[in-house]
mmCIF file of C-alpha atoms and ligand atoms in Angstrom:
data_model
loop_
_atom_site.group_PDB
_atom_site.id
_atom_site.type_symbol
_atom_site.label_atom_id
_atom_site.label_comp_id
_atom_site.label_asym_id
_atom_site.label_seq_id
_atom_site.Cartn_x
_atom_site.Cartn_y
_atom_site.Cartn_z
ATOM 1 C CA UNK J 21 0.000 0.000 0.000
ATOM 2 C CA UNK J 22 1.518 3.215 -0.414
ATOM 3 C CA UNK J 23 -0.225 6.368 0.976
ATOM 4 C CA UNK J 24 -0.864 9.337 -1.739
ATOM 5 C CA UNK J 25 0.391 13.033 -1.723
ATOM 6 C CA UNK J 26 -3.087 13.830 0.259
ATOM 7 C CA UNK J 27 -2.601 11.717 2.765
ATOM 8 C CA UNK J 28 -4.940 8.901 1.620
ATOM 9 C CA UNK J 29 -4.790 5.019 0.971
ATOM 10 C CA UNK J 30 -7.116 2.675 -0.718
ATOM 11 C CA UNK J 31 -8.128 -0.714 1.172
ATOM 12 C CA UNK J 32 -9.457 -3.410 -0.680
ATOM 13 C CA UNK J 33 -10.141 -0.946 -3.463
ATOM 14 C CA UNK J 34 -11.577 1.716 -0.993
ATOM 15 C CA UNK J 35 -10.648 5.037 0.135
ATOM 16 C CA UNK J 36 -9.801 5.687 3.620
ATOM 17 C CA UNK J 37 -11.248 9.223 3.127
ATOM 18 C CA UNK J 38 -14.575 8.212 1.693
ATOM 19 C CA UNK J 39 -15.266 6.530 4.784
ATOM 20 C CA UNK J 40 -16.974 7.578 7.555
ATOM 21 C CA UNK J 41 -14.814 9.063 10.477
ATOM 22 C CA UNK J 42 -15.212 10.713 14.258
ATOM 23 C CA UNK J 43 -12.522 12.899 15.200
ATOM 24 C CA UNK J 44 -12.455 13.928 19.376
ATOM 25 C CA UNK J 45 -9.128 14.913 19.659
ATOM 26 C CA UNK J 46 -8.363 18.090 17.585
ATOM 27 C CA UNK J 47 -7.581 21.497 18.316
ATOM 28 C CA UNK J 48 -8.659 24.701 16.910
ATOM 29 C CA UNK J 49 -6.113 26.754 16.812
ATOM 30 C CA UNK J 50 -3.695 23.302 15.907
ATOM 31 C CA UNK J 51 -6.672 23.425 12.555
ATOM 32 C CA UNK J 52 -5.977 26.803 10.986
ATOM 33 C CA UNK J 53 -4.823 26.575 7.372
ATOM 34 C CA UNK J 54 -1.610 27.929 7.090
ATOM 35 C CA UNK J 55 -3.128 30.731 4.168
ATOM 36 C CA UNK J 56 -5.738 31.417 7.067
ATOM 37 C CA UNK J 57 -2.863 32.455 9.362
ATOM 38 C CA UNK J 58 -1.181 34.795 6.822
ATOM 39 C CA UNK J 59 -4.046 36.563 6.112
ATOM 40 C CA UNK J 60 -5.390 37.020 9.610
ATOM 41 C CA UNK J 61 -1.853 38.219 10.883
ATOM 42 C CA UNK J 62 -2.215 41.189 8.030
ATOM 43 C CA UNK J 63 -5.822 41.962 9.331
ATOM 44 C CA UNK J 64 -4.124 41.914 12.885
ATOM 45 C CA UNK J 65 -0.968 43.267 12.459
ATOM 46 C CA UNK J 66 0.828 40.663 13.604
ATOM 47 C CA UNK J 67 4.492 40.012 12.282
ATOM 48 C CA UNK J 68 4.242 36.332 10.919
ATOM 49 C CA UNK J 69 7.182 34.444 10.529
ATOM 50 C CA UNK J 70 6.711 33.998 7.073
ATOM 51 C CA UNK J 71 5.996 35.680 4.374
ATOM 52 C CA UNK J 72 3.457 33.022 2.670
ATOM 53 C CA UNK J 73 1.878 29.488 3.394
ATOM 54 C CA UNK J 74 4.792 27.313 2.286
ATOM 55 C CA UNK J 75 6.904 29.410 4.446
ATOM 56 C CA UNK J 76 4.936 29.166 7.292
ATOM 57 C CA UNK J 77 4.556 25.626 7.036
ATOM 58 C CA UNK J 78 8.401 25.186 6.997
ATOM 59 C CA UNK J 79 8.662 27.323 10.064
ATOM 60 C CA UNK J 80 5.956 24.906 11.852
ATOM 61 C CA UNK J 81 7.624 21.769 11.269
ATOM 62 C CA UNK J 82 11.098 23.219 12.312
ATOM 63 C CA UNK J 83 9.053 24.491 15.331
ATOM 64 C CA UNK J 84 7.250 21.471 16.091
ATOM 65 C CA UNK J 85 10.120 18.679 15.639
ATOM 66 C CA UNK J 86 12.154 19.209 18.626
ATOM 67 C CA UNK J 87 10.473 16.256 20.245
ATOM 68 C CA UNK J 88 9.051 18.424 23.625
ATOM 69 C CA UNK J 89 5.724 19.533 24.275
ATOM 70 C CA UNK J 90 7.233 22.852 25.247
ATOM 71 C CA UNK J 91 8.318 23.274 22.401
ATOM 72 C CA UNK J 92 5.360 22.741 20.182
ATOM 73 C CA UNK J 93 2.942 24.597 22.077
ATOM 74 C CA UNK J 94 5.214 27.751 21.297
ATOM 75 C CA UNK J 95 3.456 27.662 17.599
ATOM 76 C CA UNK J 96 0.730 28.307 19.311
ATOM 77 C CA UNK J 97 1.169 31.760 20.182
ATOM 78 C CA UNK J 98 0.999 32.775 16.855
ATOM 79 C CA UNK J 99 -1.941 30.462 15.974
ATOM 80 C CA UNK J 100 -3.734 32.282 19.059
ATOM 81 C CA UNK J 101 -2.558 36.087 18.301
ATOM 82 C CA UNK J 102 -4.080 36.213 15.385
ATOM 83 C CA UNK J 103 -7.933 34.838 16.499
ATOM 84 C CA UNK J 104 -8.453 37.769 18.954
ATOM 85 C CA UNK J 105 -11.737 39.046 17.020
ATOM 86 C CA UNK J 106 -15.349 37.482 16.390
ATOM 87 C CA UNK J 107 -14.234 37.590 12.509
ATOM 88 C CA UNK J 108 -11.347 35.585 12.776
ATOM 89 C CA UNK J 109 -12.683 32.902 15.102
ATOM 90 C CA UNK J 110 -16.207 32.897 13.017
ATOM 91 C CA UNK J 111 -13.636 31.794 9.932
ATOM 92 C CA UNK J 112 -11.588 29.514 11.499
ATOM 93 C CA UNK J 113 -14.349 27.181 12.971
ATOM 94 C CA UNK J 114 -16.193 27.430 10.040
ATOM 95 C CA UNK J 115 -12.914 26.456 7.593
ATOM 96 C CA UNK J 116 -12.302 23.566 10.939
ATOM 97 C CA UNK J 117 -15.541 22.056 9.559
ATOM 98 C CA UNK J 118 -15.024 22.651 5.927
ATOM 99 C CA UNK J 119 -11.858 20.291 6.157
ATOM 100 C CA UNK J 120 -13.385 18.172 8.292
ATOM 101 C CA UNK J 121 -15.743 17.567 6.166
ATOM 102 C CA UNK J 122 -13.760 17.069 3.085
ATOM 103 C CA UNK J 123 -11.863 14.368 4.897
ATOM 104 C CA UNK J 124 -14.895 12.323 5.693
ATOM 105 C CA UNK J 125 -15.547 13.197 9.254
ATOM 106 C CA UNK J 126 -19.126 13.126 10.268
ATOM 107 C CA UNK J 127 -18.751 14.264 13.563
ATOM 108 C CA UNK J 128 -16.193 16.107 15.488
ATOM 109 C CA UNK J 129 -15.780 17.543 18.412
ATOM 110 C CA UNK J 130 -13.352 20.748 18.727
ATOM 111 C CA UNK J 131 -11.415 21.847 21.692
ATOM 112 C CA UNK J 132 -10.204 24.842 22.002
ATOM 113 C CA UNK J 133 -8.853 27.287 25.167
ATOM 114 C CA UNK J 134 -11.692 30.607 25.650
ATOM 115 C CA UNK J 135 -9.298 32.401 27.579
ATOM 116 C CA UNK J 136 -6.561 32.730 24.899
ATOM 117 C CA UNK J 137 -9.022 34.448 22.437
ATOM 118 C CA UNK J 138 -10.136 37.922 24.654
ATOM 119 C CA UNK J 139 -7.104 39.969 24.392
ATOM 120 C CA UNK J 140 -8.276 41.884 21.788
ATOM 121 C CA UNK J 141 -12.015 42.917 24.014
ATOM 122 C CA UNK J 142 -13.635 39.905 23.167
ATOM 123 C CA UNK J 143 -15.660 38.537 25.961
ATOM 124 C CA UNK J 144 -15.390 34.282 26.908
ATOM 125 C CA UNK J 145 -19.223 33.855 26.256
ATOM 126 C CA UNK J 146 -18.694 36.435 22.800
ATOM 127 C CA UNK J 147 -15.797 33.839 21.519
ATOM 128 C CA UNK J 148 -17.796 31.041 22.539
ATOM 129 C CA UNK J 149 -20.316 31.958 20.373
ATOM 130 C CA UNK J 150 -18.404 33.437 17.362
ATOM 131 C CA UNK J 151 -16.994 29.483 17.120
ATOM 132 C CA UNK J 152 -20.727 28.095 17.508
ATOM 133 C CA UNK J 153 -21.614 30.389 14.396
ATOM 134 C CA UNK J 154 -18.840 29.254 12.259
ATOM 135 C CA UNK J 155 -18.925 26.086 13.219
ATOM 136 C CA UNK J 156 -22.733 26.340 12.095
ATOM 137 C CA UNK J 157 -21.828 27.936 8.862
ATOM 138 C CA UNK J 158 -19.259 25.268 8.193
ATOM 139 C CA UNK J 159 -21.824 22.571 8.948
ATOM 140 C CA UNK J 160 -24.323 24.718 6.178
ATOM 141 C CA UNK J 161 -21.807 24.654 3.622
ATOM 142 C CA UNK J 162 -20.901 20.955 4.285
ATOM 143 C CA UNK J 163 -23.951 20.148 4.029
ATOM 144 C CA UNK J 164 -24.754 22.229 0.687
ATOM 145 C CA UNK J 165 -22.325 20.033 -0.925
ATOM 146 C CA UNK J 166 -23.825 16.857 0.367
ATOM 147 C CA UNK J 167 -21.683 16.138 3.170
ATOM 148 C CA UNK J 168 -23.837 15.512 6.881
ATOM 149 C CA UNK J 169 -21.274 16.936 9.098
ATOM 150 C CA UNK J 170 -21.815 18.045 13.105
ATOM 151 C CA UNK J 171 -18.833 19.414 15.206
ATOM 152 C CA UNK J 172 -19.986 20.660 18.641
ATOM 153 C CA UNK J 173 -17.065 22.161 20.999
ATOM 154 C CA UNK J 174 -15.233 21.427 24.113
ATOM 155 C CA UNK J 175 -13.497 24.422 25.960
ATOM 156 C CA UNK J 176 -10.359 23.508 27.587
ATOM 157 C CA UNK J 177 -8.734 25.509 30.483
ATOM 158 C CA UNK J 178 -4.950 25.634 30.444
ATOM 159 C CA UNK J 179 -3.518 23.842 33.509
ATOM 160 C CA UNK J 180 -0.674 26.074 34.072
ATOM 161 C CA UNK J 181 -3.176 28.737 34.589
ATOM 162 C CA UNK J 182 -5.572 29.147 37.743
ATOM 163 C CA UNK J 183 -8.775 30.284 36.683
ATOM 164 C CA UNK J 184 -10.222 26.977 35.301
ATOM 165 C CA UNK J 185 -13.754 27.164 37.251
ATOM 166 C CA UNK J 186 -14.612 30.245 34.928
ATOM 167 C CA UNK J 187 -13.776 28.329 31.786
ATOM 168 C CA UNK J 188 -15.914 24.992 33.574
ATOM 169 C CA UNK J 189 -18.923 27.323 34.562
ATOM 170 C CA UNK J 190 -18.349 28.960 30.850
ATOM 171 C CA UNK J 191 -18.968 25.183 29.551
ATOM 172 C CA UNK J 192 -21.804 24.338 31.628
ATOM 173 C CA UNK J 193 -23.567 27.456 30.580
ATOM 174 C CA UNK J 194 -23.657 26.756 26.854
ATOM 175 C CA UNK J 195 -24.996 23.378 27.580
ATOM 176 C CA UNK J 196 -27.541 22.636 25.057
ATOM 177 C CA UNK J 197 -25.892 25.549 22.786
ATOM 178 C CA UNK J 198 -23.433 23.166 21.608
ATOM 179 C CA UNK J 199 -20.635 22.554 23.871
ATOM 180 C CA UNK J 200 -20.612 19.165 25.230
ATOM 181 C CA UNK J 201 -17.598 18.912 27.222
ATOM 182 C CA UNK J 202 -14.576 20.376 29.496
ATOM 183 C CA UNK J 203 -10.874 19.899 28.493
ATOM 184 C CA UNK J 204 -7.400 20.679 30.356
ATOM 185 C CA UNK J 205 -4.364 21.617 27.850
ATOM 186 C CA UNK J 206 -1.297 22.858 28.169
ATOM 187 C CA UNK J 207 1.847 21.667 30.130
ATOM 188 C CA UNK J 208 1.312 19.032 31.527
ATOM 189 C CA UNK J 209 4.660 18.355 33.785
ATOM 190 C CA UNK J 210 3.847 19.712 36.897
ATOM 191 C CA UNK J 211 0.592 20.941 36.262
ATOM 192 C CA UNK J 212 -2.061 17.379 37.421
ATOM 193 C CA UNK J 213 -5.613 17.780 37.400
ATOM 194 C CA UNK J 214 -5.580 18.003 41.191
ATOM 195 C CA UNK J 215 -4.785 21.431 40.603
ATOM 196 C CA UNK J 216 -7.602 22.349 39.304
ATOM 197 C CA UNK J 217 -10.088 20.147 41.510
ATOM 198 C CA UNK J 218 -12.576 23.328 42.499
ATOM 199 C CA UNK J 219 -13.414 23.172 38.672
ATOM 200 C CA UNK J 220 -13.855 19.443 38.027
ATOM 201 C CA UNK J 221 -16.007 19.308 41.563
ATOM 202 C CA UNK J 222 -18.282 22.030 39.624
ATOM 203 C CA UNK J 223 -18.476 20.124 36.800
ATOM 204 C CA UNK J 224 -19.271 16.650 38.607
ATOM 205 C CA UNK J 225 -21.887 18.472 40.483
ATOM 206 C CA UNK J 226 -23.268 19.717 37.295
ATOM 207 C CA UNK J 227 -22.950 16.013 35.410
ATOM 208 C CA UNK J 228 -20.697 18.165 32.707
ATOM 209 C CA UNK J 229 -18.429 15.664 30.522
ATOM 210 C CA UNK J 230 -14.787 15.867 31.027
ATOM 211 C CA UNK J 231 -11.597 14.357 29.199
ATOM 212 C CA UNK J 232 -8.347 15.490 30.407
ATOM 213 C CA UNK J 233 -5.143 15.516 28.705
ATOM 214 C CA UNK J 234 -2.771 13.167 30.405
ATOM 215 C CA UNK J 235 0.167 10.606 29.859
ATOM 216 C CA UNK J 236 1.089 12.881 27.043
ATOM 217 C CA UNK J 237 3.709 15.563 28.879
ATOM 218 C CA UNK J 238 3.550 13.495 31.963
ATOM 219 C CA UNK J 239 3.419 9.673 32.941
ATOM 220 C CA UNK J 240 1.087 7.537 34.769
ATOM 221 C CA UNK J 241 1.171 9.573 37.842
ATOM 222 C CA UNK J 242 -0.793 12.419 35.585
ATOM 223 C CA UNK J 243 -3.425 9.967 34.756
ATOM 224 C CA UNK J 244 -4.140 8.634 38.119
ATOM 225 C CA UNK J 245 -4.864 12.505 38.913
ATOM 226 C CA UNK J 246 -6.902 13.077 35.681
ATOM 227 C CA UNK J 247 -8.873 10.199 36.794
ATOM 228 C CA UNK J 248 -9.429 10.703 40.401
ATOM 229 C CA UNK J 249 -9.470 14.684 40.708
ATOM 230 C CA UNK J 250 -10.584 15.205 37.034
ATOM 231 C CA UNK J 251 -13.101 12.580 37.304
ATOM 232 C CA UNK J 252 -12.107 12.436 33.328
ATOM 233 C CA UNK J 253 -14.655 9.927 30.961
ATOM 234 C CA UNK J 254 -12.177 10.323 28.514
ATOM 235 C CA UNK J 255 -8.017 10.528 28.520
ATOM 236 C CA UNK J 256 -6.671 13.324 25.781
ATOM 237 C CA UNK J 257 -3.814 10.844 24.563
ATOM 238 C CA UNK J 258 -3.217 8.910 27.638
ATOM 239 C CA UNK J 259 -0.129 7.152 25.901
ATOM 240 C CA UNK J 260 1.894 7.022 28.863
ATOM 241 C CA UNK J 261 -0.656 4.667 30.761
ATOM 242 C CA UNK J 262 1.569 2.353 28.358
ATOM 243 C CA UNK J 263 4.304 2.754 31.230
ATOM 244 C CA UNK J 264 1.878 0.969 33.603
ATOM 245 C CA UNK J 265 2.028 -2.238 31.427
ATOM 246 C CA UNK J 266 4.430 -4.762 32.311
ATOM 247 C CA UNK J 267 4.962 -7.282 29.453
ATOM 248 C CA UNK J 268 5.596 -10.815 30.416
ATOM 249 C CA UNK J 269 5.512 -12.845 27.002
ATOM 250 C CA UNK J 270 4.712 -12.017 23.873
ATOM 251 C CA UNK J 271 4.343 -14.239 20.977
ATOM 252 C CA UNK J 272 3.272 -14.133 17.218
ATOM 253 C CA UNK J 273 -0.059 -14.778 18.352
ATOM 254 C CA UNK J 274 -0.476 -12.934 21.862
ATOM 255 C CA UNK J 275 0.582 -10.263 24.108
ATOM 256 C CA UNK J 276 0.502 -11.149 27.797
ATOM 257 C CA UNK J 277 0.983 -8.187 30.270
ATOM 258 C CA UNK J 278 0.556 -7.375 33.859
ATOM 259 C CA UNK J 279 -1.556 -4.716 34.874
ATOM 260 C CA UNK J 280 -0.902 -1.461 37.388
ATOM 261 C CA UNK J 281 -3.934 -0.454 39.034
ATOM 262 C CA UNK J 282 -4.503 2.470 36.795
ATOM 263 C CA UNK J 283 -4.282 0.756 33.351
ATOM 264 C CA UNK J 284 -6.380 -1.615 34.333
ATOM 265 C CA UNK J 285 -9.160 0.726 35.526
ATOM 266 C CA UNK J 286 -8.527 2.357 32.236
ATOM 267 C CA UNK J 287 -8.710 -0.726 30.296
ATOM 268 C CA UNK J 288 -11.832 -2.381 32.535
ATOM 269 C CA UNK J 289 -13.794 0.324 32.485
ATOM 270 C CA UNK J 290 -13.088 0.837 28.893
ATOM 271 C CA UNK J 291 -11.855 4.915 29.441
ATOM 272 C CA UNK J 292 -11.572 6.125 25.777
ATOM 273 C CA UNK J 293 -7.872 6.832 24.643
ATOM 274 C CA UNK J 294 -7.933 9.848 22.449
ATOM 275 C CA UNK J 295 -4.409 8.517 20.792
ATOM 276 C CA UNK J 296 -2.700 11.104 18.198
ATOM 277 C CA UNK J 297 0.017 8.918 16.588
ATOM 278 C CA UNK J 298 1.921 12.150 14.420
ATOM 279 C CA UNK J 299 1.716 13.913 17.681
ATOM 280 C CA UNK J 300 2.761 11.732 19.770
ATOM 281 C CA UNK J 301 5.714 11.345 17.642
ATOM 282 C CA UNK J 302 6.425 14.785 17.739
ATOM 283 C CA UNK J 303 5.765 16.102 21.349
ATOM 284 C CA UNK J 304 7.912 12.642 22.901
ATOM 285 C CA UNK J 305 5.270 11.309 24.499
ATOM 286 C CA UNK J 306 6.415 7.583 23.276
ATOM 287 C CA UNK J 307 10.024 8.775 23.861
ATOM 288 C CA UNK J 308 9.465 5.311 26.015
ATOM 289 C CA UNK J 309 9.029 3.285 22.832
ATOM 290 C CA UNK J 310 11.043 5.046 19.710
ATOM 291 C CA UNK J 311 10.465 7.353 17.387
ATOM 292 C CA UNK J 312 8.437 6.498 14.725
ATOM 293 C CA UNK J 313 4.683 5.489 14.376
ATOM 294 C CA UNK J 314 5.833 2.007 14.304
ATOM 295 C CA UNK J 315 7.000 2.423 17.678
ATOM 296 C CA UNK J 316 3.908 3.383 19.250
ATOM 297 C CA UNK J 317 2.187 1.629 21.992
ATOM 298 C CA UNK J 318 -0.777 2.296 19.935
ATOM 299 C CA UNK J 319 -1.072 -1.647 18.441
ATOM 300 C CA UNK J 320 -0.474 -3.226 22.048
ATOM 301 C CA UNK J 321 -3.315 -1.014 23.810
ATOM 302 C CA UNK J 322 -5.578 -2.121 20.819
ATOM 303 C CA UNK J 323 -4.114 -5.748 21.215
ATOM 304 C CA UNK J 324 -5.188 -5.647 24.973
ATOM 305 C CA UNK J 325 -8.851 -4.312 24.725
ATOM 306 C CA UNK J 326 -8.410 -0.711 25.665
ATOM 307 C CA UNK J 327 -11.221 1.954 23.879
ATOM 308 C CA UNK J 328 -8.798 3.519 21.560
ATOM 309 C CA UNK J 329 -9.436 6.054 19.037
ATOM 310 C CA UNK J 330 -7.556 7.498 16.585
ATOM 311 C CA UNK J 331 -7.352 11.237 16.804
ATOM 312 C CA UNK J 332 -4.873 14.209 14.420
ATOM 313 C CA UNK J 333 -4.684 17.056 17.854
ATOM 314 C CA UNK J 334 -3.226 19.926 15.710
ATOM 315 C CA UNK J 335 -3.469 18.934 11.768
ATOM 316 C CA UNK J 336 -1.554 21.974 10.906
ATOM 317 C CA UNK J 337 1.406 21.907 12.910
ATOM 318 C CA UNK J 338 1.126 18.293 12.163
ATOM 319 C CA UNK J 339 0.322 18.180 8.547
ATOM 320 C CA UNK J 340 -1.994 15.447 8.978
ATOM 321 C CA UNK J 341 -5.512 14.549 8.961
ATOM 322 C CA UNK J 342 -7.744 11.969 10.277
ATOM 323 C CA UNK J 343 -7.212 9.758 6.794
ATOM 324 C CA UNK J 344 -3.783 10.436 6.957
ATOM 325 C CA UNK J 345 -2.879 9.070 10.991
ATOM 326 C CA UNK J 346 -5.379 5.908 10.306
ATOM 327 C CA UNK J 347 -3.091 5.987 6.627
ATOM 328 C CA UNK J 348 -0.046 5.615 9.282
ATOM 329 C CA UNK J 349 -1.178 3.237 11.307
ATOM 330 C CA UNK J 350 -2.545 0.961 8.437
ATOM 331 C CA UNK J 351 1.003 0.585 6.968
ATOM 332 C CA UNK J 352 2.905 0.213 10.756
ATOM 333 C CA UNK J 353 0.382 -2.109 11.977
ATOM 334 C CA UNK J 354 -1.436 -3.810 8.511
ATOM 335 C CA UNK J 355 -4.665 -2.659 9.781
ATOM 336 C CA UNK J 356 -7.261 -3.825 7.850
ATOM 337 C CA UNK J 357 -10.860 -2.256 7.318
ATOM 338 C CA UNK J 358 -12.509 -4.095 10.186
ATOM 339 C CA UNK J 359 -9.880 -2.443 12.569
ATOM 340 C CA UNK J 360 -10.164 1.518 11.202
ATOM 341 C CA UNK J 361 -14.336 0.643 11.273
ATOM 342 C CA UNK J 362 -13.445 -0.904 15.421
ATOM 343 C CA UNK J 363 -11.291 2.936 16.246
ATOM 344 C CA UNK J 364 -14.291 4.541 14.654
ATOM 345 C CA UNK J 365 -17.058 2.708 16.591
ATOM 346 C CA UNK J 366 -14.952 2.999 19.829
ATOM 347 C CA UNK J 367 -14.904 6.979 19.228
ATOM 348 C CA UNK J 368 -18.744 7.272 18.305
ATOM 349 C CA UNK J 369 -19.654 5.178 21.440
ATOM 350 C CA UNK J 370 -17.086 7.479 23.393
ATOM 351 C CA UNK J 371 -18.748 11.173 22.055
ATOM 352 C CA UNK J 372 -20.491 13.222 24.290
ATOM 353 C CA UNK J 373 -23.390 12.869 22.893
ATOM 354 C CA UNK J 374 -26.806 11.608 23.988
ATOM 355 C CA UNK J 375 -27.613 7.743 23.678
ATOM 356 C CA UNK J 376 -29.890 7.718 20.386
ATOM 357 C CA UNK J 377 -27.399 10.374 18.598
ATOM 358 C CA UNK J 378 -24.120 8.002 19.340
ATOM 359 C CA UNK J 379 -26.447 5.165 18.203
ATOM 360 C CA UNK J 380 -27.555 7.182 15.155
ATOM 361 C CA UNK J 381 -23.455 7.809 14.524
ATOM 362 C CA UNK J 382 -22.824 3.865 15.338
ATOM 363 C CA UNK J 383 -25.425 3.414 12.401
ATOM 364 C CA UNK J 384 -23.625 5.612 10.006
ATOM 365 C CA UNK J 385 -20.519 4.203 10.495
ATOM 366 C CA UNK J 386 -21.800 0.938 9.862
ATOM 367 C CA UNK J 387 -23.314 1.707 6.722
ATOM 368 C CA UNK J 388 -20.073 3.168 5.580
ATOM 369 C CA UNK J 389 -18.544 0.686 6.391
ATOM 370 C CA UNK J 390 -20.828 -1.602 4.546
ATOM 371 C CA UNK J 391 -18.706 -1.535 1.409
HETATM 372 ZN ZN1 ZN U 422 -4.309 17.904 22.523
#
């Protein structure tokens, strides 16, 4: 098999792209095309580090290769400066969905940090809503070409910063008005979720969804505190929780492990994984394993019955897309259609979504599928 220029591969004589796809695990300002970002640094006078897209690209993945997350969340400063107005958010979430849609997603949810968008007057419920409208006009023009696409939004607080029970109040009060869940991003290294415990109390009280990012900067430590402080339904990467495996034989034909306490609660309770294979290349997070996609834990969680899904987290600073990781992991791991149709079942059963609308996804899927 050999994946094409766009990131695509055809199994048994079908595209990867045509198929039907959930994506949980994707930021929005890790989604803006890199044109987007030129133009809206000239509306914002902000001095880009590149004078066009192809430049800007180039500085990205110079940016974005030096194996820390430190590192890579520095891109995001410029990814952030320049989305400081209704405008600019309204076009980025709607453009978010356009490409979504284009790459076969049929529903996405989009995570993204309030508080890094109201430096320019904008208020956190005025951002909030800017995305909902361009996510809205995104899903209009999907759909106007024939493409059923939803994307509702998760607002992540940053961890190294101490006002997360604004951002979790924030979230609960545009329940219903499409956001569905609570994030924590940032660094993770001494930042846990127990940090931030007044916020995930509010949200347990309030029966708001949470996923957490952990065992990405951090190891199995982090989870245990996304788990028990963050009360988290979902773990944003969790890759790390790998480090809580101990492997005692492994053959052609099985993998036998022992379990720590906290990957087995993960595995047992079947705790989606919100896995990001380019990323997790990129920030080190299987620095454990290697350094290539081959390397990943990914095939051994999958092996041993944990939820995973297959997620991109920033496709620009990535250059990826949801075709393209499940691309990557078809030609490390000879994944055949059954598997990709098992990641996207996993991350329809694992959206936070009501009952009869992750049944109505489970449906699509399956008909997709159907091939
Ligand atoms: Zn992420």
């Amino acid at each position: 098999m050999t994946i094409d220029a766009s990131g695509d591969v055809s199994i048994d004589g079908v595209s990867l792209r045509s198929l039907p796809k959930v994506s949980l695990h994707d930021h929005l300002d890790g989604a803006i095309r890199p044109a987007t970002i030129i133009e809206l640094a000239r509306d914002a006078g902000v001095d880009a580090p590149a004078a066009d897209a192809d430049g800007l690209v180039a500085w990205m993945l110079q940016q974005t290769s030096g194996g820390s997350l430190e590192s890579y969340l520095e891109v995001f400063r410029l990814t952030t400066d320049v989305t400081q107005t209704r405008e600019a958010l309204v076009r980025v979430a709607r453009e978010y969905v356009e490409d979504l849609a284009a790459d076969g997603v049929v529903y996405g949810e989009v995570r993204w940090a309030p508080q890094l968008h109201v430096a320019g007057g904008l208020s956190l419920e005025d951002a909030v809503d800017a995305v909902r409208e361009g996510l809205e006009a995104g899903e209009d023009a999907a759909s106007a070409r024939g493409h059923d696409i939803r994307v509702n939004q998760l607002l992540s607080a940053m961890r190294n910063q101490d006002d997360a029970v604004s951002v979790a109040r924030l979230a609960v009060a545009n329940r219903g008005e499409g956001v569905v869940g609570f994030d924590i991003a940032g660094p993770e290294a001494g930042y846990p979720a127990s940090g931030h415990r007044e916020a995930f109390d509010y949200l347990a009280e309030n029966f708001f969804p949470t996923t957490v990012h952990a065992g990405e900067g951090d190891g199995v430590e982090s989870i245990r505190s996304a788990l028990v402080d963050g009360r988290a339904m979902r773990l944003g990467h969790g890759v790390r929780l790998a480090e809580d495996l101990t492997i005692v034989d492994r053959d052609a034909e099985e993998v036998r492990v022992q379990f720590g306490d906290v990957a087995r609660w993960v595995r047992d309770r079947e705790i989606p994984l919100e896995l990001s294979p380019s990323s997790n290349v990129q920030t080190g997070a299987i620095a454990e394993w290697g350094d290539q996609i081959a390397d990943h834990p990914f095939d051994l969680l999958y092996q041993l019955g944990f939820a995973v899904t297959v997620n991109t987290d920033n496709r620009t600073m990535s250059r990826t897309s949801l075709t393209r990781e499940l691309a990557l992991l078809v030609e490390a791991f000879g994944y055949d259609l059954e598997d990709i149709e098992a990641f996207q079942l996993n991350a329809a059963a694992a959206a936070f979504l009501s009952v009869e609308e992750r049944e109505e996804l489970i449906e699509i899927i399956g008909e997709g599928f159907d091939v």
